[in-house]
Amino acid sequence: MTDSSKLQIAIIGAGIAGLGAAIALKHHPAIDVQVYEKASELREIGASIALGPNGMRTLDRLGVQNALDDEVAFRNKSRYPMIYRHWKTNEIVSTDSHAGEVEYRHLTSRFYRAHLQEALAKHIDPSKIHLSKSFQSVAFDAATKKLIITFTDGTTATADIILGADGIHSPVRTFFVPTSSTAWTGWVAFRSVFPISHVAHIKDLPDEANHFWGPDRTFFVSKLGRDLFTVVGSYQADPNAPDAPYKDSTWNSDGNVDTIREFYKDWSPLVRQIVDAVPHTRVYPNSAAHPLETWVLGNGKVTLAGDAAHAHGGAFAAGGSLALDDAWAFASSILHVFPVDAKKKPTEAEIQKALRIYERTRKPHTDRVMRVVHENNLKKIAQYSEGKKLESDEQLRARIKNRADPSWIHEHDVQAAFAQAVAAEAAGRGASNEQARL
Ligand SMILES: Cc1cc2nc3c(=O)[nH]c(=O)nc-3n(C[C@H](O)[C@H](O)[C@H](O)COP(=O)(O)OP(=O)(O)OC[C@H]3O[C@@H](n4cnc5c(N)ncnc54)[C@H](O)[C@@H]3O)c2cc1C
């Protein structure tokens, strides 16, 4: 039951961002949070998802300690977030490192996405999550000053604030910004998650997360929690080529293991043994969008989080952590204008202020992520597109070693960004001040 005497916040989407935001707001006695999810159940679809120290710290701050547990979060013993190996020789060519001090429980971790979603959902009263509720539209009722949300089943719900956390193709985003769109980046991943028993017999099976790089494709392997193992084979096609393979396939569609066996037939015997043991695979063609002009929508009562706000196509395996940091920043901005001991609900102007602070906290960072993603995609397309001569072994090794350091993404300090945004708002500075610092 919704409670209109409280500040009503409707979260659309029970993914990582939506659940994170609901957890971050749940202790406020005068906030009523309801989560509306399109799916009929929080199903076990998806494969592996990574969280960097930023996402792990945010989970910790939200009190989601069950997700930090070794039972579901797999961390490299070596503490390297990622190990890069040569496709033919298996030798380690390079490693990523954490830039700052990182405690064990905040080390970069890999999850089976369903485990992470389940760990988050455990912190929310199930009566607050409404399944089979697919957002369709929203209207403003001038008499009550409430937003009226309509779902595709014809039912409605009221809210003072809407957080659109409804993923990459966000119907909330397209309702308010009809010109926004996502497009296939040309990057295709074959993802598989299966019991580790399928590959346990393989001598020299990597027991850490490893990324093998070849001249035109990559191969990622990692253990996951609860004795699972993941394999992600991926390659870059030219999305503009009319005959690009998988151009028309849909995200999370059935894949063919024979295709990936063919893909890696010239790779090292270790990689081939792993690929031969993969029992099934699914295809994920990735899409990305360009940054929105603003996240303050619907007359200052609606905003977005996670992929809905900044569909970046999964690059840097950053989507989960970005979503959690959004969730924390959104909740912190609301609590800034409406602290737990506040005597009355925030005014419309105060709600707008909260959404501005949220935008100032997150948008400069996620815009920068998206800019880098699009630049990198263009480089990859130029490098891999049909007819290009593949690079030499020397060039490949140099590319692995000279890749950009991603720690500014994985160790981004959302608390510091929030403090700066609050100070900038208090000083009446324009959002361009933050942008200019990038
Ligand atoms: C089923 C699924 C599997 C995924 N698997 C992987 C994976 O294997 N690896 C990986 O790196 N990333 C995966 N992702 C993406 C990853 O979860 C996100 O990139 C990242 O975590 C950001 O989270 P998010 O909350 O913004 O979006 P998401 O996690 O995508 O969550 C969005 C939620 O909104 C719901 N929704 C969509 N439309 C509506 C609507 N009209 N009304 C109400 N609810 C709606 C969706 O059902 C979903 O639950 C997956 C996403 C989903 C939905």
Short mmCIF file of C-alpha atoms and ligand atoms in Angstrom, two decimals:
data_model
loop_
_atom_site.label_atom_id
_atom_site.label_comp_id
_atom_site.label_asym_id
_atom_site.label_seq_id
_atom_site.Cartn_x
_atom_site.Cartn_y
_atom_site.Cartn_z
CA MET A 1 0.00 0.00 0.00
CA THR A 2 1.28 3.45 -0.85
CA ASP A 3 1.04 6.12 1.88
CA SER A 4 0.24 9.57 0.48
CA SER A 5 0.78 11.30 3.84
CA LYS A 6 4.50 10.59 3.31
CA LEU A 7 6.85 11.77 0.57
CA GLN A 8 6.07 9.20 -2.11
CA ILE A 9 8.98 8.02 -4.22
CA ALA A 10 8.22 5.63 -7.08
CA ILE A 11 11.20 3.70 -8.41
CA ILE A 12 10.65 2.19 -11.85
CA GLY A 13 12.80 -0.93 -12.27
CA ALA A 14 14.05 -3.46 -9.70
CA GLY A 15 17.54 -3.81 -11.17
CA ILE A 16 20.77 -2.86 -9.44
CA ALA A 17 20.07 0.91 -9.40
CA GLY A 18 16.41 0.63 -8.39
CA LEU A 19 17.00 -1.80 -5.54
CA GLY A 20 20.03 0.20 -4.35
CA ALA A 21 18.00 3.41 -4.20
CA ALA A 22 15.15 1.70 -2.34
CA ILE A 23 17.60 0.39 0.27
CA ALA A 24 19.26 3.80 0.68
CA LEU A 25 15.90 5.47 1.44
CA LYS A 26 14.19 2.77 3.48
CA HIS A 27 15.08 4.07 6.95
CA HIS A 28 13.37 7.44 6.53
CA PRO A 29 10.13 7.30 8.53
CA ALA A 30 8.35 9.86 6.35
CA ILE A 31 9.38 8.53 2.93
CA ASP A 32 7.24 5.90 1.21
CA VAL A 33 9.27 4.04 -1.42
CA GLN A 34 7.59 1.69 -3.88
CA VAL A 35 9.43 -0.22 -6.60
CA TYR A 36 7.60 -1.10 -9.83
CA GLU A 37 9.17 -3.84 -11.95
CA LYS A 38 8.13 -4.99 -15.42
CA ALA A 39 9.22 -8.63 -14.96
CA SER A 40 6.84 -11.08 -13.32
CA GLU A 41 9.66 -12.34 -11.07
CA LEU A 42 13.25 -11.31 -10.29
CA ARG A 43 14.52 -14.03 -12.57
CA GLU A 44 17.90 -15.63 -12.91
CA ILE A 45 18.77 -14.11 -16.24
CA GLY A 46 22.01 -12.42 -17.08
CA ALA A 47 25.49 -13.68 -16.54
CA SER A 48 28.46 -12.28 -14.65
CA ILE A 49 28.72 -8.68 -13.49
CA ALA A 50 31.71 -6.93 -11.95
CA LEU A 51 31.84 -4.31 -9.22
CA GLY A 52 34.91 -2.16 -8.63
CA PRO A 53 35.94 -0.76 -5.24
CA ASN A 54 33.47 2.13 -5.75
CA GLY A 55 30.50 -0.23 -6.09
CA MET A 56 31.73 -2.46 -3.24
CA ARG A 57 32.15 0.53 -0.92
CA THR A 58 28.67 1.73 -1.79
CA LEU A 59 27.20 -1.70 -1.03
CA ASP A 60 29.00 -1.58 2.32
CA ARG A 61 27.65 1.92 3.05
CA LEU A 62 24.14 0.76 2.17
CA GLY A 63 24.47 -2.09 4.68
CA VAL A 64 24.34 -4.81 2.00
CA GLN A 65 27.11 -6.83 3.70
CA ASN A 66 25.66 -10.10 2.42
CA ALA A 67 26.78 -9.08 -1.08
CA LEU A 68 30.37 -8.58 0.13
CA ASP A 69 30.57 -12.15 1.33
CA ASP A 70 33.04 -14.50 -0.41
CA GLU A 71 30.12 -16.84 -0.91
CA VAL A 72 28.78 -14.62 -3.73
CA ALA A 73 31.60 -12.11 -4.46
CA PHE A 74 34.68 -13.55 -6.18
CA ARG A 75 37.94 -11.57 -5.75
CA ASN A 76 41.34 -12.26 -7.24
CA LYS A 77 43.73 -13.58 -4.59
CA SER A 78 46.52 -11.56 -6.22
CA ARG A 79 44.39 -8.40 -5.61
CA TYR A 80 44.85 -7.42 -9.28
CA PRO A 81 41.44 -6.29 -10.55
CA MET A 82 42.25 -7.82 -13.93
CA ILE A 83 45.03 -9.95 -15.39
CA TYR A 84 45.70 -9.71 -19.15
CA ARG A 85 47.06 -12.73 -20.99
CA HIS A 86 48.29 -13.41 -24.47
CA TRP A 87 45.83 -15.36 -26.63
CA LYS A 88 48.40 -17.85 -27.99
CA THR A 89 50.92 -18.26 -25.20
CA ASN A 90 48.75 -17.60 -22.09
CA GLU A 91 51.57 -15.51 -20.65
CA ILE A 92 50.60 -12.59 -18.43
CA VAL A 93 51.31 -9.45 -20.44
CA SER A 94 49.91 -6.90 -18.01
CA THR A 95 47.70 -6.33 -14.97
CA ASP A 96 45.39 -3.61 -13.71
CA SER A 97 46.12 -2.36 -10.21
CA HIS A 98 44.02 -0.59 -7.64
CA ALA A 99 45.25 3.01 -7.51
CA GLY A 100 44.43 3.74 -3.88
CA GLU A 101 44.32 1.75 -0.63
CA VAL A 102 41.62 -0.89 -0.97
CA GLU A 103 40.47 -3.14 1.87
CA TYR A 104 39.97 -6.82 1.04
CA ARG A 105 36.17 -6.60 1.17
CA HIS A 106 36.16 -3.72 -1.34
CA LEU A 107 38.45 -5.37 -3.90
CA THR A 108 37.08 -5.67 -7.44
CA SER A 109 34.62 -8.56 -7.39
CA ARG A 110 32.71 -10.66 -9.87
CA PHE A 111 29.17 -11.85 -9.25
CA TYR A 112 26.59 -13.94 -10.95
CA ARG A 113 24.11 -11.08 -11.53
CA ALA A 114 21.24 -13.05 -10.00
CA HIS A 115 23.23 -13.44 -6.74
CA LEU A 116 23.80 -9.68 -6.54
CA GLN A 117 20.17 -8.87 -7.28
CA GLU A 118 19.02 -11.44 -4.71
CA ALA A 119 21.43 -10.02 -2.07
CA LEU A 120 20.02 -6.51 -2.65
CA ALA A 121 16.37 -7.66 -2.69
CA LYS A 122 16.84 -9.26 0.76
CA HIS A 123 17.08 -5.74 2.22
CA ILE A 124 13.71 -4.60 0.94
CA ASP A 125 10.28 -5.42 2.33
CA PRO A 126 8.83 -7.61 -0.47
CA SER A 127 5.50 -5.78 -0.23
CA LYS A 128 7.30 -2.68 -1.61
CA ILE A 129 8.31 -4.45 -4.85
CA HIS A 130 5.45 -4.65 -7.32
CA LEU A 131 6.12 -7.16 -10.08
CA SER A 132 4.44 -7.23 -13.53
CA LYS A 133 4.17 -3.42 -13.42
CA SER A 134 5.49 -2.08 -16.68
CA PHE A 135 5.75 1.72 -16.81
CA GLN A 136 3.80 3.27 -19.66
CA SER A 137 3.25 6.98 -19.00
CA VAL A 138 2.97 9.67 -16.37
CA ALA A 139 0.71 12.71 -15.93
CA PHE A 140 0.67 15.54 -13.41
CA ASP A 141 -2.46 16.10 -11.34
CA ALA A 142 -2.55 19.85 -10.65
CA ALA A 143 -5.15 19.47 -7.88
CA THR A 144 -3.13 17.05 -5.71
CA LYS A 145 0.26 18.06 -7.16
CA LYS A 146 0.98 14.35 -7.55
CA LEU A 147 2.43 12.43 -10.47
CA ILE A 148 0.06 9.73 -11.74
CA ILE A 149 1.91 6.78 -13.22
CA THR A 150 0.07 4.48 -15.62
CA PHE A 151 1.28 0.94 -16.18
CA THR A 152 0.67 -1.15 -19.28
CA ASP A 153 -1.94 -3.25 -17.42
CA GLY A 154 -4.04 -0.10 -17.01
CA THR A 155 -3.41 0.31 -13.26
CA THR A 156 -2.02 3.55 -11.80
CA ALA A 157 0.07 4.70 -8.86
CA THR A 158 0.78 8.13 -7.40
CA ALA A 159 4.13 9.66 -6.50
CA ASP A 160 5.82 12.95 -5.57
CA ILE A 161 9.09 11.88 -7.20
CA ILE A 162 9.87 9.26 -9.86
CA LEU A 163 13.26 7.59 -10.24
CA GLY A 164 13.50 5.90 -13.64
CA ALA A 165 15.87 2.97 -13.02
CA ASP A 166 14.45 0.94 -15.86
CA GLY A 167 17.60 0.01 -17.70
CA ILE A 168 19.24 0.67 -21.00
CA HIS A 169 16.09 1.10 -23.12
CA SER A 170 14.38 3.05 -20.30
CA PRO A 171 10.72 3.77 -21.11
CA VAL A 172 10.84 6.54 -18.45
CA ARG A 173 13.72 8.23 -20.29
CA THR A 174 12.06 7.92 -23.69
CA PHE A 175 8.77 9.24 -22.25
CA PHE A 176 10.46 12.46 -21.10
CA VAL A 177 13.16 12.66 -23.77
CA PRO A 178 11.60 11.08 -26.88
CA THR A 179 14.66 11.99 -28.96
CA SER A 180 16.99 9.88 -26.80
CA SER A 181 17.96 6.55 -28.28
CA THR A 182 20.43 3.72 -27.95
CA ALA A 183 22.31 2.13 -30.81
CA TRP A 184 24.27 -1.09 -31.23
CA THR A 185 27.96 -0.41 -30.64
CA GLY A 186 29.08 -3.37 -32.75
CA TRP A 187 30.38 -5.10 -29.62
CA VAL A 188 29.01 -8.62 -29.20
CA ALA A 189 29.55 -10.82 -26.15
CA PHE A 190 28.89 -14.53 -25.77
CA ARG A 191 28.26 -15.04 -22.06
CA SER A 192 28.04 -18.33 -20.20
CA VAL A 193 27.68 -19.09 -16.51
CA PHE A 194 27.78 -22.73 -15.41
CA PRO A 195 28.90 -24.95 -12.50
CA ILE A 196 32.67 -25.00 -12.21
CA SER A 197 32.54 -28.81 -12.35
CA HIS A 198 32.36 -28.48 -16.17
CA VAL A 199 35.91 -27.09 -16.32
CA ALA A 200 37.42 -28.34 -13.03
CA HIS A 201 39.32 -31.11 -14.86
CA ILE A 202 41.32 -28.63 -16.96
CA LYS A 203 44.97 -28.50 -15.97
CA ASP A 204 46.12 -24.89 -15.45
CA LEU A 205 42.52 -23.57 -15.29
CA PRO A 206 42.99 -19.93 -14.20
CA ASP A 207 41.83 -19.53 -10.62
CA GLU A 208 41.60 -15.74 -10.97
CA ALA A 209 39.70 -13.41 -13.29
CA ASN A 210 41.72 -13.30 -16.52
CA HIS A 211 41.22 -11.50 -19.78
CA PHE A 212 42.92 -13.07 -22.80
CA TRP A 213 43.44 -10.61 -25.65
CA GLY A 214 43.87 -11.59 -29.26
CA PRO A 215 44.27 -9.47 -32.39
CA ASP A 216 40.54 -9.14 -33.05
CA ARG A 217 38.70 -10.61 -30.05
CA THR A 218 38.97 -11.28 -26.35
CA PHE A 219 38.15 -14.08 -23.95
CA PHE A 220 37.33 -13.53 -20.26
CA VAL A 221 37.17 -16.23 -17.59
CA SER A 222 36.48 -16.04 -13.88
CA LYS A 223 35.29 -18.05 -10.95
CA LEU A 224 32.05 -16.78 -9.42
CA GLY A 225 30.37 -17.38 -6.06
CA ARG A 226 28.67 -20.65 -5.14
CA ASP A 227 30.96 -22.74 -7.35
CA LEU A 228 30.02 -21.14 -10.63
CA PHE A 229 32.33 -20.21 -13.49
CA THR A 230 31.88 -17.64 -16.23
CA VAL A 231 33.22 -17.33 -19.76
CA VAL A 232 32.72 -14.23 -21.90
CA GLY A 233 33.92 -14.24 -25.48
CA SER A 234 33.63 -10.92 -27.25
CA TYR A 235 34.53 -9.15 -30.43
CA GLN A 236 33.97 -5.81 -32.12
CA ALA A 237 32.14 -5.62 -35.45
CA ASP A 238 31.54 -2.52 -37.50
CA PRO A 239 27.96 -1.59 -36.51
CA ASN A 240 27.51 0.29 -39.78
CA ALA A 241 28.40 -2.65 -42.02
CA PRO A 242 25.15 -3.93 -43.57
CA ASP A 243 26.24 -7.57 -43.16
CA ALA A 244 27.73 -7.26 -39.65
CA PRO A 245 27.18 -10.58 -37.86
CA TYR A 246 24.61 -10.42 -35.02
CA LYS A 247 23.46 -7.00 -36.23
CA ASP A 248 19.82 -8.02 -35.80
CA SER A 249 20.08 -10.34 -32.82
CA THR A 250 18.48 -9.37 -29.54
CA TRP A 251 20.16 -9.01 -26.17
CA ASN A 252 20.25 -12.25 -24.15
CA SER A 253 19.25 -14.48 -27.06
CA ASP A 254 20.21 -18.15 -27.46
CA GLY A 255 23.76 -18.62 -28.70
CA ASN A 256 25.47 -21.57 -30.30
CA VAL A 257 28.49 -23.09 -28.54
CA ASP A 258 29.79 -24.30 -31.90
CA THR A 259 30.10 -20.67 -32.96
CA ILE A 260 32.39 -19.84 -30.06
CA ARG A 261 34.39 -23.02 -30.60
CA GLU A 262 34.96 -21.88 -34.17
CA PHE A 263 35.83 -18.37 -32.94
CA TYR A 264 38.64 -19.60 -30.70
CA LYS A 265 39.88 -22.56 -32.74
CA ASP A 266 43.30 -20.99 -33.31
CA TRP A 267 43.79 -19.87 -29.70
CA SER A 268 45.95 -21.51 -27.04
CA PRO A 269 45.16 -25.12 -26.05
CA LEU A 270 44.07 -23.83 -22.61
CA VAL A 271 41.48 -21.48 -24.10
CA ARG A 272 40.28 -24.17 -26.49
CA GLN A 273 39.87 -26.67 -23.66
CA ILE A 274 37.75 -24.19 -21.72
CA VAL A 275 35.64 -23.34 -24.76
CA ASP A 276 35.13 -27.04 -25.49
CA ALA A 277 33.74 -27.52 -21.98
CA VAL A 278 31.28 -24.59 -22.12
CA PRO A 279 27.82 -26.22 -21.97
CA HIS A 280 25.76 -23.30 -23.36
CA THR A 281 26.06 -19.65 -24.26
CA ARG A 282 23.89 -16.59 -24.77
CA VAL A 283 24.43 -13.65 -27.12
CA TYR A 284 24.54 -10.04 -25.88
CA PRO A 285 24.94 -7.38 -28.57
CA ASN A 286 25.72 -4.21 -26.63
CA SER A 287 24.02 -0.86 -27.12
CA ALA A 288 24.98 2.59 -25.91
CA ALA A 289 23.45 6.08 -25.88
CA HIS A 290 24.88 9.59 -25.81
CA PRO A 291 24.66 11.73 -22.64
CA LEU A 292 21.37 13.49 -21.94
CA GLU A 293 21.33 17.27 -21.61
CA THR A 294 19.81 17.07 -18.14
CA TRP A 295 18.67 14.49 -15.63
CA VAL A 296 16.15 16.84 -14.01
CA LEU A 297 12.95 15.97 -15.86
CA GLY A 298 9.18 16.28 -15.42
CA ASN A 299 9.19 19.79 -13.92
CA GLY A 300 11.82 18.81 -11.40
CA LYS A 301 10.02 15.71 -10.08
CA VAL A 302 11.54 12.97 -12.22
CA THR A 303 15.09 11.74 -12.65
CA LEU A 304 16.98 8.69 -13.87
CA ALA A 305 19.61 6.29 -12.53
CA GLY A 306 21.83 3.51 -13.83
CA ASP A 307 21.70 2.53 -17.48
CA ALA A 308 18.52 4.59 -17.91
CA ALA A 309 20.56 7.74 -17.21
CA HIS A 310 23.78 6.80 -19.00
CA ALA A 311 23.62 3.69 -21.16
CA HIS A 312 27.34 3.24 -21.75
CA GLY A 313 27.22 -0.22 -23.29
CA GLY A 314 28.88 -2.18 -20.52
CA ALA A 315 32.39 -0.92 -21.27
CA PHE A 316 34.98 -1.19 -18.47
CA ALA A 317 32.49 -3.55 -16.74
CA ALA A 318 31.41 -0.41 -14.91
CA GLY A 319 27.59 -0.53 -15.21
CA GLY A 320 26.89 -2.15 -11.84
CA SER A 321 29.07 0.23 -9.83
CA LEU A 322 27.81 3.29 -11.68
CA ALA A 323 24.25 2.17 -10.90
CA LEU A 324 24.99 1.71 -7.19
CA ASP A 325 26.75 5.07 -6.93
CA ASP A 326 23.77 6.72 -8.67
CA ALA A 327 21.43 5.05 -6.18
CA TRP A 328 23.44 6.30 -3.21
CA ALA A 329 23.78 9.83 -4.65
CA PHE A 330 20.04 10.06 -5.46
CA ALA A 331 19.08 8.99 -1.93
CA SER A 332 21.69 11.30 -0.34
CA SER A 333 20.35 14.26 -2.32
CA ILE A 334 16.78 13.56 -1.19
CA LEU A 335 17.92 13.13 2.43
CA HIS A 336 19.85 16.41 2.14
CA VAL A 337 16.63 18.39 1.58
CA PHE A 338 14.50 16.06 3.71
CA PRO A 339 16.54 14.81 6.66
CA VAL A 340 15.00 12.10 8.91
CA ASP A 341 14.15 14.65 11.61
CA ALA A 342 12.51 17.15 9.22
CA LYS A 343 9.20 18.46 10.52
CA LYS A 344 7.48 18.76 7.13
CA LYS A 345 7.68 17.32 3.64
CA PRO A 346 9.96 19.12 1.17
CA THR A 347 8.46 21.76 -1.12
CA GLU A 348 8.53 21.41 -4.89
CA ALA A 349 11.48 23.82 -4.96
CA GLU A 350 13.36 21.68 -2.42
CA ILE A 351 12.69 18.53 -4.45
CA GLN A 352 14.04 20.28 -7.54
CA LYS A 353 17.09 21.30 -5.55
CA ALA A 354 17.65 17.67 -4.51
CA LEU A 355 17.51 16.52 -8.14
CA ARG A 356 19.94 19.28 -9.14
CA ILE A 357 22.40 18.15 -6.45
CA TYR A 358 22.03 14.56 -7.63
CA GLU A 359 22.71 15.60 -11.23
CA ARG A 360 25.74 17.69 -10.21
CA THR A 361 27.09 14.73 -8.24
CA ARG A 362 26.83 12.17 -10.99
CA LYS A 363 26.41 13.61 -14.47
CA PRO A 364 29.90 15.14 -14.97
CA HIS A 365 31.44 11.76 -14.10
CA THR A 366 29.09 9.60 -16.19
CA ASP A 367 29.31 12.04 -19.14
CA ARG A 368 33.07 11.61 -19.04
CA VAL A 369 32.69 7.80 -18.94
CA MET A 370 30.41 7.95 -21.97
CA ARG A 371 32.74 10.24 -23.87
CA VAL A 372 35.64 7.81 -23.36
CA VAL A 373 33.43 4.84 -24.29
CA HIS A 374 32.42 6.43 -27.60
CA GLU A 375 36.01 7.42 -28.42
CA ASN A 376 37.20 3.87 -27.69
CA ASN A 377 34.41 2.34 -29.77
CA LEU A 378 35.42 4.44 -32.76
CA LYS A 379 39.03 3.31 -32.34
CA LYS A 380 37.99 -0.36 -32.08
CA ILE A 381 35.75 -0.14 -35.14
CA ALA A 382 38.56 1.45 -37.13
CA GLN A 383 40.94 -1.27 -35.98
CA TYR A 384 38.73 -4.33 -36.46
CA SER A 385 36.54 -3.41 -39.37
CA GLU A 386 36.44 -5.75 -42.31
CA GLY A 387 39.41 -5.60 -44.63
CA LYS A 388 41.81 -4.05 -42.10
CA LYS A 389 45.10 -5.83 -41.71
CA LEU A 390 45.31 -7.44 -38.28
CA GLU A 391 47.98 -5.99 -36.01
CA SER A 392 51.31 -7.74 -35.49
CA ASP A 393 52.08 -9.61 -32.27
CA GLU A 394 54.30 -6.73 -31.21
CA GLN A 395 51.49 -4.23 -31.77
CA LEU A 396 49.05 -6.42 -29.84
CA ARG A 397 51.40 -6.64 -26.85
CA ALA A 398 51.92 -2.88 -26.97
CA ARG A 399 48.14 -2.33 -27.06
CA ILE A 400 47.63 -4.54 -24.01
CA LYS A 401 50.39 -2.76 -22.09
CA ASN A 402 49.39 0.75 -23.13
CA ARG A 403 45.67 0.43 -22.45
CA ALA A 404 44.20 3.31 -20.45
CA ASP A 405 44.19 3.02 -16.65
CA PRO A 406 40.50 2.59 -15.66
CA SER A 407 40.99 3.27 -11.93
CA TRP A 408 39.39 6.75 -12.24
CA ILE A 409 36.16 4.87 -13.00
CA HIS A 410 36.46 1.96 -10.57
CA GLU A 411 37.73 4.04 -7.64
CA HIS A 412 35.66 7.17 -8.21
CA ASP A 413 34.75 8.77 -4.86
CA VAL A 414 31.00 9.45 -5.00
CA GLN A 415 30.95 10.84 -1.45
CA ALA A 416 33.50 13.53 -2.35
CA ALA A 417 31.56 14.36 -5.54
CA PHE A 418 28.36 14.69 -3.48
CA ALA A 419 30.04 17.04 -0.98
CA GLN A 420 31.28 19.20 -3.89
CA ALA A 421 27.82 19.24 -5.47
CA VAL A 422 26.20 20.34 -2.18
CA ALA A 423 28.81 23.10 -1.81
CA ALA A 424 28.32 24.23 -5.43
CA GLU A 425 24.54 24.31 -4.99
CA ALA A 426 24.90 26.34 -1.76
CA ALA A 427 27.23 28.76 -3.53
CA GLY A 428 24.75 29.02 -6.43
CA ARG A 429 27.36 27.95 -8.95
CA GLY A 430 26.23 26.68 -12.36
CA ALA A 431 26.63 23.05 -13.34
CA SER A 432 29.25 24.11 -15.88
CA ASN A 433 31.69 24.62 -12.99
CA GLU A 434 31.80 20.89 -12.43
CA GLN A 435 32.03 20.17 -16.14
CA ALA A 436 34.95 22.53 -16.51
CA ARG A 437 36.99 20.65 -13.94
CA LEU A 438 37.08 17.47 -16.06
C1 LIG B 1 17.93 -9.39 -16.80
C2 LIG B 1 19.21 -8.64 -16.90
C3 LIG B 1 20.43 -9.32 -17.02
C4 LIG B 1 21.63 -8.62 -17.10
N1 LIG B 1 22.80 -9.32 -17.21
C5 LIG B 1 23.97 -8.66 -17.20
C6 LIG B 1 25.20 -9.38 -17.24
O1 LIG B 1 25.21 -10.59 -17.34
N2 LIG B 1 26.36 -8.68 -17.18
C7 LIG B 1 26.37 -7.33 -17.08
O2 LIG B 1 27.46 -6.74 -17.00
N3 LIG B 1 25.23 -6.62 -17.07
C8 LIG B 1 24.03 -7.26 -17.12
N4 LIG B 1 22.87 -6.55 -17.10
C9 LIG B 1 22.94 -5.10 -17.09
C10 LIG B 1 23.36 -4.57 -15.74
O3 LIG B 1 22.50 -5.08 -14.74
C11 LIG B 1 23.30 -3.08 -15.80
O4 LIG B 1 24.15 -2.61 -16.82
C12 LIG B 1 23.79 -2.37 -14.56
O5 LIG B 1 23.76 -3.19 -13.44
C13 LIG B 1 22.96 -1.14 -14.32
O6 LIG B 1 21.78 -1.51 -13.62
P1 LIG B 1 20.41 -0.81 -13.82
O7 LIG B 1 19.67 -1.01 -12.54
O8 LIG B 1 20.57 0.55 -14.33
O9 LIG B 1 19.68 -1.60 -14.99
P2 LIG B 1 19.18 -3.09 -15.05
O10 LIG B 1 19.97 -3.96 -14.17
O11 LIG B 1 19.10 -3.39 -16.50
O12 LIG B 1 17.68 -3.02 -14.43
C14 LIG B 1 16.60 -2.36 -15.04
C15 LIG B 1 15.30 -2.95 -14.54
O13 LIG B 1 14.20 -2.20 -15.06
C16 LIG B 1 13.19 -3.10 -15.47
N5 LIG B 1 12.35 -2.45 -16.47
C17 LIG B 1 12.60 -2.25 -17.78
N6 LIG B 1 11.56 -1.64 -18.36
C18 LIG B 1 10.64 -1.44 -17.40
C19 LIG B 1 9.34 -0.85 -17.39
N7 LIG B 1 8.75 -0.38 -18.51
N8 LIG B 1 8.66 -0.79 -16.22
C20 LIG B 1 9.19 -1.30 -15.07
N9 LIG B 1 10.42 -1.88 -15.05
C21 LIG B 1 11.13 -1.94 -16.18
C22 LIG B 1 13.99 -4.29 -16.01
O14 LIG B 1 13.19 -5.45 -16.07
C23 LIG B 1 15.11 -4.39 -14.97
O15 LIG B 1 14.77 -5.19 -13.87
C24 LIG B 1 21.64 -7.20 -17.04
C25 LIG B 1 20.42 -6.51 -16.94
C26 LIG B 1 19.21 -7.20 -16.86
C27 LIG B 1 17.90 -6.45 -16.74
#
